[in-house]
Amino acid sequence: MEEPIPVTRDVDHGTAKLMPDVDRDRAWLLTVDGAPQSYVDLDAPTHLEFEYAQRLGHVLEVVAEPGRALDVLHLGGGALTLPRYLAATRPGSRQHVVEADRGLLELVVAHLPVPEGSGITLHAADARAWLEAAPSDSADVLIADVFGGSRVPAHLTSVAYARIADRVLRRDGVYLANLADAAPFAFLRSQLATFATAFEELALIAEPGVLRGRRFGNAVLVASHRPLDIAALIRRTAADTFPARVEHGLAVRDFMGAAAPVRDEDAVPSPEPPDGAFGIG
């Protein structure tokens, strides 16, 4: 059998590279301009390599009873890690994936094809523009994992955007976002304040070292109108190889402090990661 070889392509928003994992036969790491974007094992779609992806997976496990099919909207495609995961864990789910980089989508589909009948539909479009045109009350879960380079685009951080997301979600729907920040957490606090204007329940999942301000890192924002099973989330995240903390209720309000919601006219991208924050060896 031929050894898989790396694939490098210029895509719309940078240089993408697919690198095979020497330890897993059909597993690949996707990077864009050197920053890791996704990890996919084609033989084991439920394997979530990245810590933030594992935390998103934990939330997806508790949003509904096991195995129930869901209508899911993904903003940001990458290598389609979470769509593949949901197709395996919640068969019959209808999933729409919106990715602004058409060249990246074409690269992923060509080299890491999605199985037929997976229920995954791909759209090459700007995330907010697509969301603004989406039908109301059409999604059970909305997952935002959109990075322009290594930064969340400004137009996906405002109150207007949060309210559009709320409109598209059903009343018992759940919004999830992969964010990144470091102390003093101006961006993360502002995002909590922003989503508090549209949703009643908020939670934040991150490694304790990130929350203590020791390093730059990912944090998963969870927003909904209904309480989630926080106890189950705490158990799942605590059992990870790199355990995370789940902040909710008053702890989230305390963390938010006096941060103000973000208006469209004041929105800025998430902070630039320090050198090496998300690099690979």
PDB file of N, CA, C and O in Angstrom, residues 96-164:
ATOM      1  N   HIS A  96     -25.949  21.470   7.453  1.00  0.00           N
ATOM      2  CA  HIS A  96     -25.486  22.437   6.463  1.00  0.00           C
ATOM      3  C   HIS A  96     -24.169  23.020   6.952  1.00  0.00           C
ATOM      4  O   HIS A  96     -24.070  23.456   8.106  1.00  0.00           O
ATOM      5  N   VAL A  97     -23.174  23.020   6.083  1.00  0.00           N
ATOM      6  CA  VAL A  97     -21.847  23.550   6.415  1.00  0.00           C
ATOM      7  C   VAL A  97     -21.570  24.745   5.519  1.00  0.00           C
ATOM      8  O   VAL A  97     -21.616  24.632   4.284  1.00  0.00           O
ATOM      9  N   VAL A  98     -21.288  25.896   6.137  1.00  0.00           N
ATOM     10  CA  VAL A  98     -21.038  27.132   5.396  1.00  0.00           C
ATOM     11  C   VAL A  98     -19.567  27.498   5.549  1.00  0.00           C
ATOM     12  O   VAL A  98     -19.092  27.735   6.664  1.00  0.00           O
ATOM     13  N   GLU A  99     -18.853  27.527   4.450  1.00  0.00           N
ATOM     14  CA  GLU A  99     -17.415  27.821   4.444  1.00  0.00           C
ATOM     15  C   GLU A  99     -17.131  28.874   3.375  1.00  0.00           C
ATOM     16  O   GLU A  99     -17.492  28.695   2.210  1.00  0.00           O
ATOM     17  N   ALA A 100     -16.507  29.976   3.784  1.00  0.00           N
ATOM     18  CA  ALA A 100     -16.267  31.074   2.839  1.00  0.00           C
ATOM     19  C   ALA A 100     -15.210  30.737   1.802  1.00  0.00           C
ATOM     20  O   ALA A 100     -15.203  31.307   0.703  1.00  0.00           O
ATOM     21  N   ASP A 101     -14.310  29.814   2.125  1.00  0.00           N
ATOM     22  CA  ASP A 101     -13.186  29.495   1.244  1.00  0.00           C
ATOM     23  C   ASP A 101     -13.563  28.324   0.326  1.00  0.00           C
ATOM     24  O   ASP A 101     -13.451  27.154   0.700  1.00  0.00           O
ATOM     25  N   ARG A 102     -13.998  28.651  -0.895  1.00  0.00           N
ATOM     26  CA  ARG A 102     -14.417  27.617  -1.835  1.00  0.00           C
ATOM     27  C   ARG A 102     -13.258  26.680  -2.181  1.00  0.00           C
ATOM     28  O   ARG A 102     -13.430  25.459  -2.302  1.00  0.00           O
ATOM     29  N   GLY A 103     -12.061  27.236  -2.335  1.00  0.00           N
ATOM     30  CA  GLY A 103     -10.905  26.414  -2.656  1.00  0.00           C
ATOM     31  C   GLY A 103     -10.614  25.397  -1.561  1.00  0.00           C
ATOM     32  O   GLY A 103     -10.241  24.248  -1.846  1.00  0.00           O
ATOM     33  N   LEU A 104     -10.795  25.798  -0.306  1.00  0.00           N
ATOM     34  CA  LEU A 104     -10.579  24.879   0.811  1.00  0.00           C
ATOM     35  C   LEU A 104     -11.611  23.755   0.786  1.00  0.00           C
ATOM     36  O   LEU A 104     -11.271  22.581   0.983  1.00  0.00           O
ATOM     37  N   LEU A 105     -12.866  24.125   0.546  1.00  0.00           N
ATOM     38  CA  LEU A 105     -13.911  23.102   0.444  1.00  0.00           C
ATOM     39  C   LEU A 105     -13.581  22.087  -0.653  1.00  0.00           C
ATOM     40  O   LEU A 105     -13.720  20.874  -0.452  1.00  0.00           O
ATOM     41  N   GLU A 106     -13.144  22.582  -1.800  1.00  0.00           N
ATOM     42  CA  GLU A 106     -12.843  21.690  -2.923  1.00  0.00           C
ATOM     43  C   GLU A 106     -11.680  20.763  -2.586  1.00  0.00           C
ATOM     44  O   GLU A 106     -11.689  19.575  -2.932  1.00  0.00           O
ATOM     45  N   LEU A 107     -10.680  21.284  -1.877  1.00  0.00           N
ATOM     46  CA  LEU A 107      -9.538  20.470  -1.468  1.00  0.00           C
ATOM     47  C   LEU A 107      -9.980  19.358  -0.525  1.00  0.00           C
ATOM     48  O   LEU A 107      -9.600  18.186  -0.691  1.00  0.00           O
ATOM     49  N   VAL A 108     -10.787  19.710   0.461  1.00  0.00           N
ATOM     50  CA  VAL A 108     -11.233  18.730   1.455  1.00  0.00           C
ATOM     51  C   VAL A 108     -12.099  17.657   0.803  1.00  0.00           C
ATOM     52  O   VAL A 108     -11.921  16.456   1.044  1.00  0.00           O
ATOM     53  N   VAL A 109     -13.042  18.069  -0.037  1.00  0.00           N
ATOM     54  CA  VAL A 109     -13.943  17.103  -0.674  1.00  0.00           C
ATOM     55  C   VAL A 109     -13.162  16.157  -1.593  1.00  0.00           C
ATOM     56  O   VAL A 109     -13.457  14.961  -1.686  1.00  0.00           O
ATOM     57  N   ALA A 110     -12.127  16.683  -2.260  1.00  0.00           N
ATOM     58  CA  ALA A 110     -11.349  15.862  -3.185  1.00  0.00           C
ATOM     59  C   ALA A 110     -10.509  14.817  -2.455  1.00  0.00           C
ATOM     60  O   ALA A 110     -10.379  13.677  -2.923  1.00  0.00           O
ATOM     61  N   HIS A 111      -9.927  15.195  -1.326  1.00  0.00           N
ATOM     62  CA  HIS A 111      -8.971  14.309  -0.662  1.00  0.00           C
ATOM     63  C   HIS A 111      -9.538  13.621   0.580  1.00  0.00           C
ATOM     64  O   HIS A 111      -9.028  12.569   0.982  1.00  0.00           O
ATOM     65  N   LEU A 112     -10.563  14.196   1.181  1.00  0.00           N
ATOM     66  CA  LEU A 112     -11.180  13.613   2.379  1.00  0.00           C
ATOM     67  C   LEU A 112     -12.689  13.545   2.152  1.00  0.00           C
ATOM     68  O   LEU A 112     -13.460  14.234   2.821  1.00  0.00           O
ATOM     69  N   PRO A 113     -13.133  12.756   1.199  1.00  0.00           N
ATOM     70  CA  PRO A 113     -14.544  12.781   0.818  1.00  0.00           C
ATOM     71  C   PRO A 113     -15.473  12.373   1.953  1.00  0.00           C
ATOM     72  O   PRO A 113     -15.121  11.557   2.807  1.00  0.00           O
ATOM     73  N   VAL A 114     -16.652  12.975   1.935  1.00  0.00           N
ATOM     74  CA  VAL A 114     -17.694  12.639   2.908  1.00  0.00           C
ATOM     75  C   VAL A 114     -18.497  11.465   2.361  1.00  0.00           C
ATOM     76  O   VAL A 114     -18.851  11.455   1.174  1.00  0.00           O
ATOM     77  N   PRO A 115     -18.794  10.462   3.179  1.00  0.00           N
ATOM     78  CA  PRO A 115     -19.551   9.301   2.681  1.00  0.00           C
ATOM     79  C   PRO A 115     -20.913   9.714   2.120  1.00  0.00           C
ATOM     80  O   PRO A 115     -21.550  10.650   2.621  1.00  0.00           O
ATOM     81  N   GLU A 116     -21.350   9.008   1.084  1.00  0.00           N
ATOM     82  CA  GLU A 116     -22.674   9.272   0.519  1.00  0.00           C
ATOM     83  C   GLU A 116     -23.753   8.984   1.560  1.00  0.00           C
ATOM     84  O   GLU A 116     -23.620   8.087   2.385  1.00  0.00           O
ATOM     85  N   GLY A 117     -24.814   9.778   1.507  1.00  0.00           N
ATOM     86  CA  GLY A 117     -25.899   9.589   2.458  1.00  0.00           C
ATOM     87  C   GLY A 117     -25.608  10.096   3.851  1.00  0.00           C
ATOM     88  O   GLY A 117     -26.333   9.769   4.792  1.00  0.00           O
ATOM     89  N   SER A 118     -24.579  10.934   3.975  1.00  0.00           N
ATOM     90  CA  SER A 118     -24.194  11.439   5.306  1.00  0.00           C
ATOM     91  C   SER A 118     -25.128  12.536   5.804  1.00  0.00           C
ATOM     92  O   SER A 118     -25.114  12.878   6.990  1.00  0.00           O
ATOM     93  N   GLY A 119     -25.925  13.128   4.887  1.00  0.00           N
ATOM     94  CA  GLY A 119     -26.799  14.224   5.289  1.00  0.00           C
ATOM     95  C   GLY A 119     -26.097  15.556   5.406  1.00  0.00           C
ATOM     96  O   GLY A 119     -26.646  16.515   5.957  1.00  0.00           O
ATOM     97  N   ILE A 120     -24.859  15.643   4.900  1.00  0.00           N
ATOM     98  CA  ILE A 120     -24.049  16.863   4.992  1.00  0.00           C
ATOM     99  C   ILE A 120     -24.115  17.610   3.662  1.00  0.00           C
ATOM    100  O   ILE A 120     -23.770  17.053   2.616  1.00  0.00           O
ATOM    101  N   THR A 121     -24.559  18.864   3.700  1.00  0.00           N
ATOM    102  CA  THR A 121     -24.633  19.715   2.519  1.00  0.00           C
ATOM    103  C   THR A 121     -23.663  20.868   2.680  1.00  0.00           C
ATOM    104  O   THR A 121     -23.665  21.536   3.729  1.00  0.00           O
ATOM    105  N   LEU A 122     -22.846  21.115   1.668  1.00  0.00           N
ATOM    106  CA  LEU A 122     -21.805  22.141   1.743  1.00  0.00           C
ATOM    107  C   LEU A 122     -22.208  23.390   0.964  1.00  0.00           C
ATOM    108  O   LEU A 122     -22.808  23.297  -0.111  1.00  0.00           O
ATOM    109  N   HIS A 123     -21.869  24.554   1.522  1.00  0.00           N
ATOM    110  CA  HIS A 123     -22.182  25.843   0.896  1.00  0.00           C
ATOM    111  C   HIS A 123     -20.938  26.724   0.939  1.00  0.00           C
ATOM    112  O   HIS A 123     -20.379  26.949   2.027  1.00  0.00           O
ATOM    113  N   ALA A 124     -20.495  27.223  -0.186  1.00  0.00           N
ATOM    114  CA  ALA A 124     -19.392  28.174  -0.236  1.00  0.00           C
ATOM    115  C   ALA A 124     -19.981  29.580  -0.130  1.00  0.00           C
ATOM    116  O   ALA A 124     -20.528  30.114  -1.100  1.00  0.00           O
ATOM    117  N   ALA A 125     -19.920  30.157   1.057  1.00  0.00           N
ATOM    118  CA  ALA A 125     -20.562  31.461   1.285  1.00  0.00           C
ATOM    119  C   ALA A 125     -20.009  32.088   2.557  1.00  0.00           C
ATOM    120  O   ALA A 125     -19.437  31.399   3.413  1.00  0.00           O
ATOM    121  N   ASP A 126     -20.199  33.387   2.686  1.00  0.00           N
ATOM    122  CA  ASP A 126     -19.869  34.070   3.930  1.00  0.00           C
ATOM    123  C   ASP A 126     -20.843  33.632   5.016  1.00  0.00           C
ATOM    124  O   ASP A 126     -22.059  33.551   4.790  1.00  0.00           O
ATOM    125  N   ALA A 127     -20.318  33.356   6.195  1.00  0.00           N
ATOM    126  CA  ALA A 127     -21.135  32.786   7.272  1.00  0.00           C
ATOM    127  C   ALA A 127     -22.301  33.691   7.661  1.00  0.00           C
ATOM    128  O   ALA A 127     -23.446  33.237   7.768  1.00  0.00           O
ATOM    129  N   ARG A 128     -22.032  34.965   7.867  1.00  0.00           N
ATOM    130  CA  ARG A 128     -23.116  35.850   8.314  1.00  0.00           C
ATOM    131  C   ARG A 128     -24.140  36.083   7.209  1.00  0.00           C
ATOM    132  O   ARG A 128     -25.351  36.098   7.479  1.00  0.00           O
ATOM    133  N   ALA A 129     -23.663  36.254   5.986  1.00  0.00           N
ATOM    134  CA  ALA A 129     -24.602  36.463   4.876  1.00  0.00           C
ATOM    135  C   ALA A 129     -25.519  35.252   4.728  1.00  0.00           C
ATOM    136  O   ALA A 129     -26.727  35.400   4.512  1.00  0.00           O
ATOM    137  N   TRP A 130     -24.961  34.056   4.849  1.00  0.00           N
ATOM    138  CA  TRP A 130     -25.777  32.849   4.722  1.00  0.00           C
ATOM    139  C   TRP A 130     -26.771  32.765   5.868  1.00  0.00           C
ATOM    140  O   TRP A 130     -27.940  32.423   5.678  1.00  0.00           O
ATOM    141  N   LEU A 131     -26.300  33.104   7.079  1.00  0.00           N
ATOM    142  CA  LEU A 131     -27.165  33.049   8.256  1.00  0.00           C
ATOM    143  C   LEU A 131     -28.317  34.044   8.134  1.00  0.00           C
ATOM    144  O   LEU A 131     -29.463  33.736   8.487  1.00  0.00           O
ATOM    145  N   GLU A 132     -28.035  35.225   7.615  1.00  0.00           N
ATOM    146  CA  GLU A 132     -29.078  36.249   7.471  1.00  0.00           C
ATOM    147  C   GLU A 132     -30.189  35.786   6.524  1.00  0.00           C
ATOM    148  O   GLU A 132     -31.348  36.179   6.685  1.00  0.00           O
ATOM    149  N   ALA A 133     -29.831  34.935   5.558  1.00  0.00           N
ATOM    150  CA  ALA A 133     -30.827  34.458   4.590  1.00  0.00           C
ATOM    151  C   ALA A 133     -31.478  33.145   5.014  1.00  0.00           C
ATOM    152  O   ALA A 133     -32.420  32.692   4.357  1.00  0.00           O
ATOM    153  N   ALA A 134     -30.996  32.543   6.101  1.00  0.00           N
ATOM    154  CA  ALA A 134     -31.510  31.239   6.529  1.00  0.00           C
ATOM    155  C   ALA A 134     -32.904  31.376   7.127  1.00  0.00           C
ATOM    156  O   ALA A 134     -33.251  32.410   7.715  1.00  0.00           O
ATOM    157  N   PRO A 135     -33.740  30.344   7.020  1.00  0.00           N
ATOM    158  CA  PRO A 135     -35.088  30.406   7.587  1.00  0.00           C
ATOM    159  C   PRO A 135     -35.062  30.482   9.108  1.00  0.00           C
ATOM    160  O   PRO A 135     -34.158  29.932   9.759  1.00  0.00           O
ATOM    161  N   SER A 136     -36.050  31.159   9.673  1.00  0.00           N
ATOM    162  CA  SER A 136     -36.194  31.204  11.130  1.00  0.00           C
ATOM    163  C   SER A 136     -36.551  29.824  11.673  1.00  0.00           C
ATOM    164  O   SER A 136     -37.180  29.015  10.973  1.00  0.00           O
ATOM    165  N   ASP A 137     -36.144  29.579  12.916  1.00  0.00           N
ATOM    166  CA  ASP A 137     -36.515  28.336  13.617  1.00  0.00           C
ATOM    167  C   ASP A 137     -36.189  27.094  12.794  1.00  0.00           C
ATOM    168  O   ASP A 137     -36.977  26.152  12.716  1.00  0.00           O
ATOM    169  N   SER A 138     -35.006  27.069  12.191  1.00  0.00           N
ATOM    170  CA  SER A 138     -34.668  25.972  11.283  1.00  0.00           C
ATOM    171  C   SER A 138     -33.551  25.072  11.793  1.00  0.00           C
ATOM    172  O   SER A 138     -33.264  24.052  11.166  1.00  0.00           O
ATOM    173  N   ALA A 139     -32.901  25.429  12.905  1.00  0.00           N
ATOM    174  CA  ALA A 139     -31.762  24.644  13.383  1.00  0.00           C
ATOM    175  C   ALA A 139     -31.918  24.283  14.855  1.00  0.00           C
ATOM    176  O   ALA A 139     -32.404  25.089  15.657  1.00  0.00           O
ATOM    177  N   ASP A 140     -31.503  23.066  15.187  1.00  0.00           N
ATOM    178  CA  ASP A 140     -31.443  22.654  16.590  1.00  0.00           C
ATOM    179  C   ASP A 140     -30.133  23.093  17.234  1.00  0.00           C
ATOM    180  O   ASP A 140     -30.081  23.389  18.432  1.00  0.00           O
ATOM    181  N   VAL A 141     -29.076  23.106  16.435  1.00  0.00           N
ATOM    182  CA  VAL A 141     -27.751  23.480  16.921  1.00  0.00           C
ATOM    183  C   VAL A 141     -27.064  24.327  15.867  1.00  0.00           C
ATOM    184  O   VAL A 141     -27.155  24.033  14.665  1.00  0.00           O
ATOM    185  N   LEU A 142     -26.392  25.387  16.303  1.00  0.00           N
ATOM    186  CA  LEU A 142     -25.588  26.229  15.425  1.00  0.00           C
ATOM    187  C   LEU A 142     -24.175  26.236  16.004  1.00  0.00           C
ATOM    188  O   LEU A 142     -23.980  26.616  17.159  1.00  0.00           O
ATOM    189  N   ILE A 143     -23.204  25.794  15.207  1.00  0.00           N
ATOM    190  CA  ILE A 143     -21.811  25.728  15.652  1.00  0.00           C
ATOM    191  C   ILE A 143     -20.993  26.713  14.847  1.00  0.00           C
ATOM    192  O   ILE A 143     -20.889  26.596  13.620  1.00  0.00           O
ATOM    193  N   ALA A 144     -20.404  27.694  15.515  1.00  0.00           N
ATOM    194  CA  ALA A 144     -19.562  28.693  14.858  1.00  0.00           C
ATOM    195  C   ALA A 144     -18.097  28.377  15.160  1.00  0.00           C
ATOM    196  O   ALA A 144     -17.654  28.458  16.306  1.00  0.00           O
ATOM    197  N   ASP A 145     -17.374  27.997  14.127  1.00  0.00           N
ATOM    198  CA  ASP A 145     -15.938  27.737  14.253  1.00  0.00           C
ATOM    199  C   ASP A 145     -15.268  28.391  13.054  1.00  0.00           C
ATOM    200  O   ASP A 145     -14.737  27.732  12.174  1.00  0.00           O
ATOM    201  N   VAL A 146     -15.340  29.713  13.041  1.00  0.00           N
ATOM    202  CA  VAL A 146     -14.899  30.504  11.894  1.00  0.00           C
ATOM    203  C   VAL A 146     -13.672  31.316  12.286  1.00  0.00           C
ATOM    204  O   VAL A 146     -13.717  32.116  13.234  1.00  0.00           O
ATOM    205  N   PHE A 147     -12.594  31.096  11.547  1.00  0.00           N
ATOM    206  CA  PHE A 147     -11.380  31.866  11.780  1.00  0.00           C
ATOM    207  C   PHE A 147     -10.851  32.366  10.450  1.00  0.00           C
ATOM    208  O   PHE A 147     -10.700  31.581   9.505  1.00  0.00           O
ATOM    209  N   GLY A 148     -10.608  33.677  10.381  1.00  0.00           N
ATOM    210  CA  GLY A 148      -9.901  34.245   9.250  1.00  0.00           C
ATOM    211  C   GLY A 148      -8.435  34.262   9.631  1.00  0.00           C
ATOM    212  O   GLY A 148      -8.013  35.093  10.419  1.00  0.00           O
ATOM    213  N   GLY A 149      -7.655  33.299   9.107  1.00  0.00           N
ATOM    214  CA  GLY A 149      -6.330  33.071   9.659  1.00  0.00           C
ATOM    215  C   GLY A 149      -6.497  32.453  11.036  1.00  0.00           C
ATOM    216  O   GLY A 149      -7.083  31.394  11.186  1.00  0.00           O
ATOM    217  N   SER A 150      -6.042  33.156  12.056  1.00  0.00           N
ATOM    218  CA  SER A 150      -6.174  32.653  13.426  1.00  0.00           C
ATOM    219  C   SER A 150      -7.097  33.531  14.264  1.00  0.00           C
ATOM    220  O   SER A 150      -7.043  33.501  15.490  1.00  0.00           O
ATOM    221  N   ARG A 151      -7.965  34.323  13.595  1.00  0.00           N
ATOM    222  CA  ARG A 151      -8.810  35.269  14.331  1.00  0.00           C
ATOM    223  C   ARG A 151     -10.272  35.113  13.913  1.00  0.00           C
ATOM    224  O   ARG A 151     -10.574  34.910  12.733  1.00  0.00           O
ATOM    225  N   VAL A 152     -11.172  35.224  14.881  1.00  0.00           N
ATOM    226  CA  VAL A 152     -12.599  35.215  14.597  1.00  0.00           C
ATOM    227  C   VAL A 152     -12.950  36.532  13.901  1.00  0.00           C
ATOM    228  O   VAL A 152     -12.643  37.607  14.422  1.00  0.00           O
ATOM    229  N   PRO A 153     -13.588  36.496  12.743  1.00  0.00           N
ATOM    230  CA  PRO A 153     -13.909  37.740  12.032  1.00  0.00           C
ATOM    231  C   PRO A 153     -14.846  38.639  12.838  1.00  0.00           C
ATOM    232  O   PRO A 153     -15.738  38.166  13.547  1.00  0.00           O
ATOM    233  N   ALA A 154     -14.641  39.947  12.699  1.00  0.00           N
ATOM    234  CA  ALA A 154     -15.391  40.916  13.497  1.00  0.00           C
ATOM    235  C   ALA A 154     -16.890  40.818  13.290  1.00  0.00           C
ATOM    236  O   ALA A 154     -17.676  40.976  14.230  1.00  0.00           O
ATOM    237  N   HIS A 155     -17.340  40.537  12.051  1.00  0.00           N
ATOM    238  CA  HIS A 155     -18.783  40.572  11.780  1.00  0.00           C
ATOM    239  C   HIS A 155     -19.522  39.373  12.384  1.00  0.00           C
ATOM    240  O   HIS A 155     -20.742  39.292  12.289  1.00  0.00           O
ATOM    241  N   LEU A 156     -18.769  38.469  13.044  1.00  0.00           N
ATOM    242  CA  LEU A 156     -19.392  37.337  13.728  1.00  0.00           C
ATOM    243  C   LEU A 156     -19.268  37.481  15.248  1.00  0.00           C
ATOM    244  O   LEU A 156     -19.242  36.488  15.978  1.00  0.00           O
ATOM    245  N   THR A 157     -19.206  38.729  15.717  1.00  0.00           N
ATOM    246  CA  THR A 157     -18.994  38.965  17.153  1.00  0.00           C
ATOM    247  C   THR A 157     -19.990  39.946  17.767  1.00  0.00           C
ATOM    248  O   THR A 157     -19.880  40.258  18.945  1.00  0.00           O
ATOM    249  N   SER A 158     -20.958  40.423  17.001  1.00  0.00           N
ATOM    250  CA  SER A 158     -21.789  41.535  17.460  1.00  0.00           C
ATOM    251  C   SER A 158     -23.172  41.093  17.948  1.00  0.00           C
ATOM    252  O   SER A 158     -23.609  39.965  17.718  1.00  0.00           O
ATOM    253  N   VAL A 159     -23.868  42.029  18.585  1.00  0.00           N
ATOM    254  CA  VAL A 159     -25.235  41.786  19.040  1.00  0.00           C
ATOM    255  C   VAL A 159     -26.148  41.455  17.858  1.00  0.00           C
ATOM    256  O   VAL A 159     -26.983  40.540  17.939  1.00  0.00           O
ATOM    257  N   ALA A 160     -25.975  42.171  16.756  1.00  0.00           N
ATOM    258  CA  ALA A 160     -26.812  41.904  15.581  1.00  0.00           C
ATOM    259  C   ALA A 160     -26.611  40.470  15.100  1.00  0.00           C
ATOM    260  O   ALA A 160     -27.575  39.772  14.758  1.00  0.00           O
ATOM    261  N   TYR A 161     -25.373  40.011  15.086  1.00  0.00           N
ATOM    262  CA  TYR A 161     -25.087  38.626  14.690  1.00  0.00           C
ATOM    263  C   TYR A 161     -25.696  37.642  15.680  1.00  0.00           C
ATOM    264  O   TYR A 161     -26.311  36.637  15.274  1.00  0.00           O
ATOM    265  N   ALA A 162     -25.564  37.906  16.980  1.00  0.00           N
ATOM    266  CA  ALA A 162     -26.128  37.011  17.995  1.00  0.00           C
ATOM    267  C   ALA A 162     -27.640  36.897  17.842  1.00  0.00           C
ATOM    268  O   ALA A 162     -28.216  35.812  18.001  1.00  0.00           O
ATOM    269  N   ARG A 163     -28.290  37.996  17.514  1.00  0.00           N
ATOM    270  CA  ARG A 163     -29.752  37.978  17.363  1.00  0.00           C
ATOM    271  C   ARG A 163     -30.172  37.232  16.100  1.00  0.00           C
ATOM    272  O   ARG A 163     -31.215  36.571  16.075  1.00  0.00           O
ATOM    273  N   ILE A 164     -29.352  37.312  15.051  1.00  0.00           N
ATOM    274  CA  ILE A 164     -29.642  36.534  13.843  1.00  0.00           C
ATOM    275  C   ILE A 164     -29.516  35.045  14.159  1.00  0.00           C
ATOM    276  O   ILE A 164     -30.346  34.223  13.745  1.00  0.00           O
TER     277      ILE A 164
END
